[in-house]
Structure formats: structure tokens, C-alpha cells
């Protein structure tokens, strides 16, 4: 299965992420990656027309736990005076999840802001029938996820109906367009075996806990590389458009 058959994105930095994922997979234990591929494929194949949103939430919880996240399934709350419910919060370990719950109760009791520094990712779950091609429905779901990201002051979130996973980076909103990288696992053949597929290495890299860990610098490295690429592009444009690029005010 080709990467382009499964991956869909509006993120201009996808080539960089793919290169980083290749470096990542070289360092990973092949047996571990293969086991996760089989685990994920088998889990997703259990989804059918009778699956409910609660079923999908439970399924996603098991997948994130397989990736060593500590998972918190949230109860109802309010955002801007409107009843809401964050489906899943992901933490680095149980200690930080328990600490978050303890601090949250104290904050609510004292009418103080909820401490969010330990949250790694926010996940919004949809039922299997949710159509990622229905623009109005997707916009509504994205807006909901971004309200949660704003409330918890986080950049990274996931929107999923179990088969389709969209990974969002709120720091990259450009002209109102929300940047995402989507993986459609419904396009993975049931008989497909692990062959170090590029798309799976890419997914594995983007979703791994180590990428979001407060103890790692993975995302900082990404940002540095993106900034360097932008500078190279600017310089190239200056060189093309102007004989004396340093005299131009366009790119200053």
C-alpha cells in the first residue's frame, strides 16, 4: 500500500516529517514496531457498523496504552459556559495523570484555572459513521477540538472515528486553515503484513509518546529544521528575484 493512498494532509512540512520518521525507524526495534502494526491493524478491523462512539473511545484507549501513554477518559464540563466533554487526555505516566486529577479537583473547588502542564495530547472521538469528507461536520468537529486545545493551552490534538486519524498542530493555523495530517486505516488491506511501510513509520513517528514528552526535544528539533528550511527558501527567492538580494526590502 502506497503512502499517498493512506496519508492526506494540508501541512507544508510533511516532507520534513517523513524524513525524520525514516531516521526514527532506523533506531527502533523492528520487532516492537511490527507488533504495534499487527496490534493496531487487528484493533481497527474490529470496528463495524454496530460500533458506537463509546466503543471507539475504548478502542483508542487501548491503542494509546499500547504506546505507553497514561489515558484519562474525561467527564462532562463547561467551556465558555457551554456543556462539553473532552473525550481523552493523554499523559506521560500514571503519576502525572493522577496528579492532574488531584490538582483539577482542587482548582475547581477553589475556582482556579485547571493546571494543564502535564497533558501531552487531547483526543476527540467520533462514531465510525463520521464522514471526514463532510466539510460542515468536519469543521464543527475541528472547532470543538480547538476549543479544548485553547482551554487546556495545548497545541496537539487528534480527531478520530477509529479508522481515520487526523493529527492537528494548533500552532500552525494559517489564514484560518487548521493544519492536519490524516491517516485512513480503512484503506489498509486485512491481509497486509508489516514490511516497514513508509506510511506506518510516518504514523508511528508522529504518534509516539517520546515525541511529545516534556523530557525530549523532538518537537524542538522539528521546529529548528522547519525554520532553517524557511530561511533557505527565502534566500533562494531573493537570489532568483534580485541581483543584489541584500538591497531588497521585500524579505527584510
PDB file of C-alpha atoms in Angstrom:
ATOM      1  CA  UNK A   1       0.000   0.000   0.000  1.00  0.00           C
ATOM      2  CA  UNK A   2       1.453   3.348  -1.082  1.00  0.00           C
ATOM      3  CA  UNK A   3       1.772   6.210   1.411  1.00  0.00           C
ATOM      4  CA  UNK A   4      -0.318   8.505  -0.782  1.00  0.00           C
ATOM      5  CA  UNK A   5      -3.241   6.061  -0.609  1.00  0.00           C
ATOM      6  CA  UNK A   6      -3.439   6.366   3.173  1.00  0.00           C
ATOM      7  CA  UNK A   7      -1.992   9.773   4.067  1.00  0.00           C
ATOM      8  CA  UNK A   8      -3.763  13.070   3.397  1.00  0.00           C
ATOM      9  CA  UNK A   9      -2.537  16.463   4.591  1.00  0.00           C
ATOM     10  CA  UNK A  10      -2.506  20.229   4.177  1.00  0.00           C
ATOM     11  CA  UNK A  11       0.708  20.573   6.193  1.00  0.00           C
ATOM     12  CA  UNK A  12       3.507  22.058   4.055  1.00  0.00           C
ATOM     13  CA  UNK A  13       6.158  20.437   6.270  1.00  0.00           C
ATOM     14  CA  UNK A  14       5.146  16.848   5.536  1.00  0.00           C
ATOM     15  CA  UNK A  15       8.371  16.073   3.625  1.00  0.00           C
ATOM     16  CA  UNK A  16      10.445  17.041   6.650  1.00  0.00           C
ATOM     17  CA  UNK A  17       8.345  14.856   8.957  1.00  0.00           C
ATOM     18  CA  UNK A  18       8.717  11.921   6.582  1.00  0.00           C
ATOM     19  CA  UNK A  19      12.494  12.286   6.584  1.00  0.00           C
ATOM     20  CA  UNK A  20      12.549  12.422  10.379  1.00  0.00           C
ATOM     21  CA  UNK A  21      10.345   9.327  10.532  1.00  0.00           C
ATOM     22  CA  UNK A  22      12.896   7.418   8.434  1.00  0.00           C
ATOM     23  CA  UNK A  23      15.619   8.315  10.914  1.00  0.00           C
ATOM     24  CA  UNK A  24      13.320   7.293  13.752  1.00  0.00           C
ATOM     25  CA  UNK A  25      12.508   3.865  12.357  1.00  0.00           C
ATOM     26  CA  UNK A  26      16.209   3.059  11.943  1.00  0.00           C
ATOM     27  CA  UNK A  27      16.648   3.420  15.704  1.00  0.00           C
ATOM     28  CA  UNK A  28      13.533   1.464  16.684  1.00  0.00           C
ATOM     29  CA  UNK A  29      13.373  -2.222  17.494  1.00  0.00           C
ATOM     30  CA  UNK A  30      11.864  -3.864  14.396  1.00  0.00           C
ATOM     31  CA  UNK A  31      10.055  -6.499  16.445  1.00  0.00           C
ATOM     32  CA  UNK A  32       8.415  -3.839  18.590  1.00  0.00           C
ATOM     33  CA  UNK A  33       7.254  -1.831  15.575  1.00  0.00           C
ATOM     34  CA  UNK A  34       5.937  -4.961  13.860  1.00  0.00           C
ATOM     35  CA  UNK A  35       3.990  -5.935  16.995  1.00  0.00           C
ATOM     36  CA  UNK A  36       2.379  -2.492  17.121  1.00  0.00           C
ATOM     37  CA  UNK A  37       1.467  -2.727  13.419  1.00  0.00           C
ATOM     38  CA  UNK A  38      -0.306  -6.050  13.996  1.00  0.00           C
ATOM     39  CA  UNK A  39      -1.959  -4.792  17.190  1.00  0.00           C
ATOM     40  CA  UNK A  40      -3.257  -1.625  15.510  1.00  0.00           C
ATOM     41  CA  UNK A  41      -4.475  -3.423  12.378  1.00  0.00           C
ATOM     42  CA  UNK A  42      -6.319  -6.070  14.392  1.00  0.00           C
ATOM     43  CA  UNK A  43      -7.941  -3.464  16.643  1.00  0.00           C
ATOM     44  CA  UNK A  44      -9.188  -1.360  13.740  1.00  0.00           C
ATOM     45  CA  UNK A  45     -10.577  -4.414  11.961  1.00  0.00           C
ATOM     46  CA  UNK A  46     -12.964  -4.973  14.888  1.00  0.00           C
ATOM     47  CA  UNK A  47     -14.820  -1.749  14.007  1.00  0.00           C
ATOM     48  CA  UNK A  48     -18.124  -2.361  12.231  1.00  0.00           C
ATOM     49  CA  UNK A  49     -21.453  -0.630  11.571  1.00  0.00           C
ATOM     50  CA  UNK A  50     -22.673  -1.501  15.060  1.00  0.00           C
ATOM     51  CA  UNK A  51     -19.714   0.133  16.808  1.00  0.00           C
ATOM     52  CA  UNK A  52     -20.662   3.104  18.974  1.00  0.00           C
ATOM     53  CA  UNK A  53     -18.678   6.190  19.910  1.00  0.00           C
ATOM     54  CA  UNK A  54     -18.100   4.593  23.317  1.00  0.00           C
ATOM     55  CA  UNK A  55     -16.683   1.506  21.570  1.00  0.00           C
ATOM     56  CA  UNK A  56     -14.290   3.683  19.579  1.00  0.00           C
ATOM     57  CA  UNK A  57     -13.228   5.562  22.696  1.00  0.00           C
ATOM     58  CA  UNK A  58     -12.419   2.266  24.404  1.00  0.00           C
ATOM     59  CA  UNK A  59     -10.549   1.060  21.316  1.00  0.00           C
ATOM     60  CA  UNK A  60      -8.465   4.234  21.112  1.00  0.00           C
ATOM     61  CA  UNK A  61      -7.717   3.992  24.822  1.00  0.00           C
ATOM     62  CA  UNK A  62      -6.245   0.518  24.315  1.00  0.00           C
ATOM     63  CA  UNK A  63      -4.130   1.730  21.371  1.00  0.00           C
ATOM     64  CA  UNK A  64      -2.724   4.660  23.335  1.00  0.00           C
ATOM     65  CA  UNK A  65      -1.979   2.375  26.274  1.00  0.00           C
ATOM     66  CA  UNK A  66      -0.095   0.099  23.875  1.00  0.00           C
ATOM     67  CA  UNK A  67       2.017   3.174  23.086  1.00  0.00           C
ATOM     68  CA  UNK A  68       2.667   3.582  26.840  1.00  0.00           C
ATOM     69  CA  UNK A  69       0.531   6.688  27.315  1.00  0.00           C
ATOM     70  CA  UNK A  70      -1.427   7.064  30.529  1.00  0.00           C
ATOM     71  CA  UNK A  71      -5.034   7.640  29.427  1.00  0.00           C
ATOM     72  CA  UNK A  72      -7.703   9.727  31.117  1.00  0.00           C
ATOM     73  CA  UNK A  73     -11.278   9.471  29.848  1.00  0.00           C
ATOM     74  CA  UNK A  74     -12.959  12.703  30.864  1.00  0.00           C
ATOM     75  CA  UNK A  75     -16.328  13.508  32.357  1.00  0.00           C
ATOM     76  CA  UNK A  76     -18.532  16.446  31.404  1.00  0.00           C
ATOM     77  CA  UNK A  77     -17.575  20.053  31.994  1.00  0.00           C
ATOM     78  CA  UNK A  78     -18.042  23.545  30.624  1.00  0.00           C
ATOM     79  CA  UNK A  79     -16.204  25.660  28.068  1.00  0.00           C
ATOM     80  CA  UNK A  80     -17.325  29.288  27.807  1.00  0.00           C
ATOM     81  CA  UNK A  81     -20.464  28.432  29.720  1.00  0.00           C
ATOM     82  CA  UNK A  82     -21.405  25.589  27.347  1.00  0.00           C
ATOM     83  CA  UNK A  83     -21.571  21.957  28.469  1.00  0.00           C
ATOM     84  CA  UNK A  84     -18.738  19.965  26.922  1.00  0.00           C
ATOM     85  CA  UNK A  85     -16.772  16.772  27.364  1.00  0.00           C
ATOM     86  CA  UNK A  86     -13.154  16.159  26.461  1.00  0.00           C
ATOM     87  CA  UNK A  87     -13.073  12.516  25.401  1.00  0.00           C
ATOM     88  CA  UNK A  88      -9.451  11.584  26.096  1.00  0.00           C
ATOM     89  CA  UNK A  89      -6.437  13.281  27.656  1.00  0.00           C
ATOM     90  CA  UNK A  90      -3.020  11.655  27.286  1.00  0.00           C
ATOM     91  CA  UNK A  91      -0.245  11.807  29.863  1.00  0.00           C
ATOM     92  CA  UNK A  92       3.318  10.561  30.019  1.00  0.00           C
ATOM     93  CA  UNK A  93       2.727   8.346  33.055  1.00  0.00           C
ATOM     94  CA  UNK A  94       0.116   7.390  35.646  1.00  0.00           C
ATOM     95  CA  UNK A  95       1.734   9.601  38.263  1.00  0.00           C
ATOM     96  CA  UNK A  96       1.204  12.713  36.139  1.00  0.00           C
ATOM     97  CA  UNK A  97      -2.366  11.690  35.252  1.00  0.00           C
ATOM     98  CA  UNK A  98      -3.259  11.142  38.923  1.00  0.00           C
ATOM     99  CA  UNK A  99      -1.560  14.400  39.843  1.00  0.00           C
ATOM    100  CA  UNK A 100      -3.592  16.215  37.168  1.00  0.00           C
ATOM    101  CA  UNK A 101      -6.865  14.838  38.533  1.00  0.00           C
ATOM    102  CA  UNK A 102      -5.937  15.812  42.065  1.00  0.00           C
ATOM    103  CA  UNK A 103      -4.946  19.352  41.070  1.00  0.00           C
ATOM    104  CA  UNK A 104      -8.046  19.700  38.877  1.00  0.00           C
ATOM    105  CA  UNK A 105     -10.361  18.904  41.776  1.00  0.00           C
ATOM    106  CA  UNK A 106      -8.580  21.419  43.977  1.00  0.00           C
ATOM    107  CA  UNK A 107      -8.686  24.057  41.223  1.00  0.00           C
ATOM    108  CA  UNK A 108     -12.417  23.592  40.640  1.00  0.00           C
ATOM    109  CA  UNK A 109     -13.075  23.714  44.365  1.00  0.00           C
ATOM    110  CA  UNK A 110     -11.146  26.987  44.690  1.00  0.00           C
ATOM    111  CA  UNK A 111     -12.459  28.388  41.400  1.00  0.00           C
ATOM    112  CA  UNK A 112      -8.940  28.480  39.943  1.00  0.00           C
ATOM    113  CA  UNK A 113      -7.627  27.621  36.441  1.00  0.00           C
ATOM    114  CA  UNK A 114      -7.093  23.924  35.792  1.00  0.00           C
ATOM    115  CA  UNK A 115      -3.343  23.077  35.683  1.00  0.00           C
ATOM    116  CA  UNK A 116      -2.569  21.640  32.252  1.00  0.00           C
ATOM    117  CA  UNK A 117       1.220  21.355  32.095  1.00  0.00           C
ATOM    118  CA  UNK A 118       1.190  17.539  32.305  1.00  0.00           C
ATOM    119  CA  UNK A 119      -1.202  16.973  29.375  1.00  0.00           C
ATOM    120  CA  UNK A 120       0.556  15.745  26.222  1.00  0.00           C
ATOM    121  CA  UNK A 121      -2.338  15.305  23.788  1.00  0.00           C
ATOM    122  CA  UNK A 122      -6.101  15.849  23.549  1.00  0.00           C
ATOM    123  CA  UNK A 123      -8.249  13.373  21.613  1.00  0.00           C
ATOM    124  CA  UNK A 124     -11.744  13.977  20.247  1.00  0.00           C
ATOM    125  CA  UNK A 125     -13.597  10.748  19.415  1.00  0.00           C
ATOM    126  CA  UNK A 126     -16.310  10.304  16.781  1.00  0.00           C
ATOM    127  CA  UNK A 127     -18.511   7.362  15.877  1.00  0.00           C
ATOM    128  CA  UNK A 128     -17.423   5.187  12.896  1.00  0.00           C
ATOM    129  CA  UNK A 129     -20.061   6.747  10.629  1.00  0.00           C
ATOM    130  CA  UNK A 130     -18.442  10.192  10.985  1.00  0.00           C
ATOM    131  CA  UNK A 131     -17.568  11.325   7.457  1.00  0.00           C
ATOM    132  CA  UNK A 132     -14.272  13.164   7.077  1.00  0.00           C
ATOM    133  CA  UNK A 133     -15.384  14.286   3.611  1.00  0.00           C
ATOM    134  CA  UNK A 134     -18.399  16.191   5.004  1.00  0.00           C
ATOM    135  CA  UNK A 135     -16.874  19.671   5.310  1.00  0.00           C
ATOM    136  CA  UNK A 136     -19.508  21.162   7.627  1.00  0.00           C
ATOM    137  CA  UNK A 137     -19.328  18.228  10.048  1.00  0.00           C
ATOM    138  CA  UNK A 138     -15.534  18.222   9.990  1.00  0.00           C
ATOM    139  CA  UNK A 139     -15.388  21.969  10.630  1.00  0.00           C
ATOM    140  CA  UNK A 140     -17.732  21.547  13.595  1.00  0.00           C
ATOM    141  CA  UNK A 141     -15.576  18.725  14.997  1.00  0.00           C
ATOM    142  CA  UNK A 142     -12.361  20.691  14.402  1.00  0.00           C
ATOM    143  CA  UNK A 143     -13.786  23.751  16.135  1.00  0.00           C
ATOM    144  CA  UNK A 144     -14.754  21.556  19.078  1.00  0.00           C
ATOM    145  CA  UNK A 145     -11.250  20.079  19.312  1.00  0.00           C
ATOM    146  CA  UNK A 146      -9.672  23.531  19.074  1.00  0.00           C
ATOM    147  CA  UNK A 147     -11.886  24.829  21.883  1.00  0.00           C
ATOM    148  CA  UNK A 148     -10.420  22.078  24.054  1.00  0.00           C
ATOM    149  CA  UNK A 149      -6.885  22.870  22.886  1.00  0.00           C
ATOM    150  CA  UNK A 150      -7.426  26.523  23.739  1.00  0.00           C
ATOM    151  CA  UNK A 151      -8.968  25.704  27.110  1.00  0.00           C
ATOM    152  CA  UNK A 152      -6.057  23.466  28.083  1.00  0.00           C
ATOM    153  CA  UNK A 153      -3.483  25.677  26.321  1.00  0.00           C
ATOM    154  CA  UNK A 154      -2.168  22.826  24.176  1.00  0.00           C
ATOM    155  CA  UNK A 155      -1.036  22.655  20.552  1.00  0.00           C
ATOM    156  CA  UNK A 156      -1.527  18.984  19.698  1.00  0.00           C
ATOM    157  CA  UNK A 157      -4.777  17.106  19.229  1.00  0.00           C
ATOM    158  CA  UNK A 158      -6.279  14.123  17.434  1.00  0.00           C
ATOM    159  CA  UNK A 159      -9.683  13.715  15.793  1.00  0.00           C
ATOM    160  CA  UNK A 160     -10.615  10.095  15.074  1.00  0.00           C
ATOM    161  CA  UNK A 161     -13.504   7.765  14.306  1.00  0.00           C
ATOM    162  CA  UNK A 162     -11.243   4.778  14.838  1.00  0.00           C
ATOM    163  CA  UNK A 163     -10.455   4.136  11.192  1.00  0.00           C
ATOM    164  CA  UNK A 164      -9.437   7.663  10.258  1.00  0.00           C
ATOM    165  CA  UNK A 165      -6.970   9.572  12.431  1.00  0.00           C
ATOM    166  CA  UNK A 166      -6.328  13.291  11.962  1.00  0.00           C
ATOM    167  CA  UNK A 167      -3.394  14.763  13.846  1.00  0.00           C
ATOM    168  CA  UNK A 168      -3.585  18.529  14.391  1.00  0.00           C
ATOM    169  CA  UNK A 169      -0.995  21.126  15.343  1.00  0.00           C
ATOM    170  CA  UNK A 170      -2.737  24.280  16.596  1.00  0.00           C
ATOM    171  CA  UNK A 171       0.489  26.273  16.402  1.00  0.00           C
ATOM    172  CA  UNK A 172       0.278  26.058  12.605  1.00  0.00           C
ATOM    173  CA  UNK A 173      -3.126  27.629  11.935  1.00  0.00           C
ATOM    174  CA  UNK A 174      -2.661  29.747   8.812  1.00  0.00           C
ATOM    175  CA  UNK A 175      -5.350  32.085   7.478  1.00  0.00           C
ATOM    176  CA  UNK A 176      -7.980  30.145   9.406  1.00  0.00           C
ATOM    177  CA  UNK A 177      -6.987  26.765   7.928  1.00  0.00           C
ATOM    178  CA  UNK A 178      -6.244  24.133  10.549  1.00  0.00           C
ATOM    179  CA  UNK A 179      -3.131  22.107   9.717  1.00  0.00           C
ATOM    180  CA  UNK A 180      -3.519  18.336   9.898  1.00  0.00           C
ATOM    181  CA  UNK A 181      -2.005  15.041   8.790  1.00  0.00           C
ATOM    182  CA  UNK A 182      -4.580  12.302   8.215  1.00  0.00           C
ATOM    183  CA  UNK A 183      -4.170   8.520   8.158  1.00  0.00           C
ATOM    184  CA  UNK A 184      -7.020   6.427   6.726  1.00  0.00           C
ATOM    185  CA  UNK A 185      -6.622   2.893   8.060  1.00  0.00           C
ATOM    186  CA  UNK A 186      -9.756   1.705   6.255  1.00  0.00           C
ATOM    187  CA  UNK A 187      -7.517   1.567   3.166  1.00  0.00           C
ATOM    188  CA  UNK A 188      -5.147  -0.941   4.747  1.00  0.00           C
ATOM    189  CA  UNK A 189      -5.788  -4.449   3.411  1.00  0.00           C
ATOM    190  CA  UNK A 190      -6.780  -7.007   6.028  1.00  0.00           C
ATOM    191  CA  UNK A 191      -4.097  -9.360   4.725  1.00  0.00           C
ATOM    192  CA  UNK A 192      -1.349  -6.732   4.728  1.00  0.00           C
ATOM    193  CA  UNK A 193       1.705  -7.686   6.771  1.00  0.00           C
ATOM    194  CA  UNK A 194       4.396  -5.477   8.229  1.00  0.00           C
ATOM    195  CA  UNK A 195       7.077  -4.631   5.657  1.00  0.00           C
ATOM    196  CA  UNK A 196       8.494  -1.428   7.144  1.00  0.00           C
ATOM    197  CA  UNK A 197       5.877   0.571   5.204  1.00  0.00           C
ATOM    198  CA  UNK A 198       6.750   4.255   4.907  1.00  0.00           C
ATOM    199  CA  UNK A 199       3.253   5.363   5.885  1.00  0.00           C
ATOM    200  CA  UNK A 200       3.323   3.296   9.073  1.00  0.00           C
ATOM    201  CA  UNK A 201       6.779   4.543  10.049  1.00  0.00           C
ATOM    202  CA  UNK A 202       5.419   8.043   9.477  1.00  0.00           C
ATOM    203  CA  UNK A 203       2.351   7.413  11.645  1.00  0.00           C
ATOM    204  CA  UNK A 204       4.417   5.728  14.335  1.00  0.00           C
ATOM    205  CA  UNK A 205       6.799   8.680  14.466  1.00  0.00           C
ATOM    206  CA  UNK A 206       4.043  11.300  14.709  1.00  0.00           C
ATOM    207  CA  UNK A 207       2.054   9.474  17.385  1.00  0.00           C
ATOM    208  CA  UNK A 208       4.827   8.133  19.617  1.00  0.00           C
ATOM    209  CA  UNK A 209       4.874   9.330  23.216  1.00  0.00           C
ATOM    210  CA  UNK A 210       8.548  10.257  23.076  1.00  0.00           C
ATOM    211  CA  UNK A 211       7.764  12.963  20.517  1.00  0.00           C
ATOM    212  CA  UNK A 212       5.554  14.852  22.979  1.00  0.00           C
ATOM    213  CA  UNK A 213       7.400  14.053  26.188  1.00  0.00           C
ATOM    214  CA  UNK A 214       8.482  17.018  28.289  1.00  0.00           C
ATOM    215  CA  UNK A 215      11.791  15.205  28.702  1.00  0.00           C
ATOM    216  CA  UNK A 216      12.566  15.074  24.984  1.00  0.00           C
ATOM    217  CA  UNK A 217      13.462  17.718  22.407  1.00  0.00           C
ATOM    218  CA  UNK A 218      11.913  16.034  19.350  1.00  0.00           C
ATOM    219  CA  UNK A 219       9.443  18.817  18.581  1.00  0.00           C
ATOM    220  CA  UNK A 220      12.087  21.486  19.230  1.00  0.00           C
ATOM    221  CA  UNK A 221      14.325  19.778  16.654  1.00  0.00           C
ATOM    222  CA  UNK A 222      11.412  19.759  14.190  1.00  0.00           C
ATOM    223  CA  UNK A 223      10.843  23.483  14.696  1.00  0.00           C
ATOM    224  CA  UNK A 224      14.534  24.250  14.207  1.00  0.00           C
ATOM    225  CA  UNK A 225      14.645  22.275  10.952  1.00  0.00           C
ATOM    226  CA  UNK A 226      11.452  23.951   9.694  1.00  0.00           C
ATOM    227  CA  UNK A 227      12.895  27.391  10.490  1.00  0.00           C
ATOM    228  CA  UNK A 228      16.113  26.545   8.618  1.00  0.00           C
ATOM    229  CA  UNK A 229      14.141  25.332   5.589  1.00  0.00           C
ATOM    230  CA  UNK A 230      12.167  28.588   5.529  1.00  0.00           C
ATOM    231  CA  UNK A 231      15.394  30.591   5.575  1.00  0.00           C
ATOM    232  CA  UNK A 232      16.764  28.547   2.676  1.00  0.00           C
ATOM    233  CA  UNK A 233      13.564  29.182   0.695  1.00  0.00           C
ATOM    234  CA  UNK A 234      13.722  32.923   1.431  1.00  0.00           C
ATOM    235  CA  UNK A 235      17.355  33.102   0.344  1.00  0.00           C
ATOM    236  CA  UNK A 236      16.592  31.167  -2.835  1.00  0.00           C
ATOM    237  CA  UNK A 237      13.759  33.545  -3.691  1.00  0.00           C
ATOM    238  CA  UNK A 238      15.964  36.559  -3.035  1.00  0.00           C
ATOM    239  CA  UNK A 239      18.682  35.132  -5.271  1.00  0.00           C
ATOM    240  CA  UNK A 240      16.173  34.480  -8.042  1.00  0.00           C
ATOM    241  CA  UNK A 241      14.338  37.810  -7.883  1.00  0.00           C
ATOM    242  CA  UNK A 242      17.172  40.205  -7.212  1.00  0.00           C
ATOM    243  CA  UNK A 243      20.710  40.579  -8.488  1.00  0.00           C
ATOM    244  CA  UNK A 244      21.593  42.235  -5.187  1.00  0.00           C
ATOM    245  CA  UNK A 245      19.299  40.472  -2.707  1.00  0.00           C
ATOM    246  CA  UNK A 246      20.637  42.361   0.298  1.00  0.00           C
ATOM    247  CA  UNK A 247      19.331  45.626  -1.216  1.00  0.00           C
ATOM    248  CA  UNK A 248      15.760  44.314  -1.321  1.00  0.00           C
ATOM    249  CA  UNK A 249      13.284  45.307   1.376  1.00  0.00           C
ATOM    250  CA  UNK A 250      10.754  42.656   0.370  1.00  0.00           C
ATOM    251  CA  UNK A 251      12.192  39.900   2.539  1.00  0.00           C
ATOM    252  CA  UNK A 252      13.547  42.008   5.367  1.00  0.00           C
TER     253      UNK A 252
END
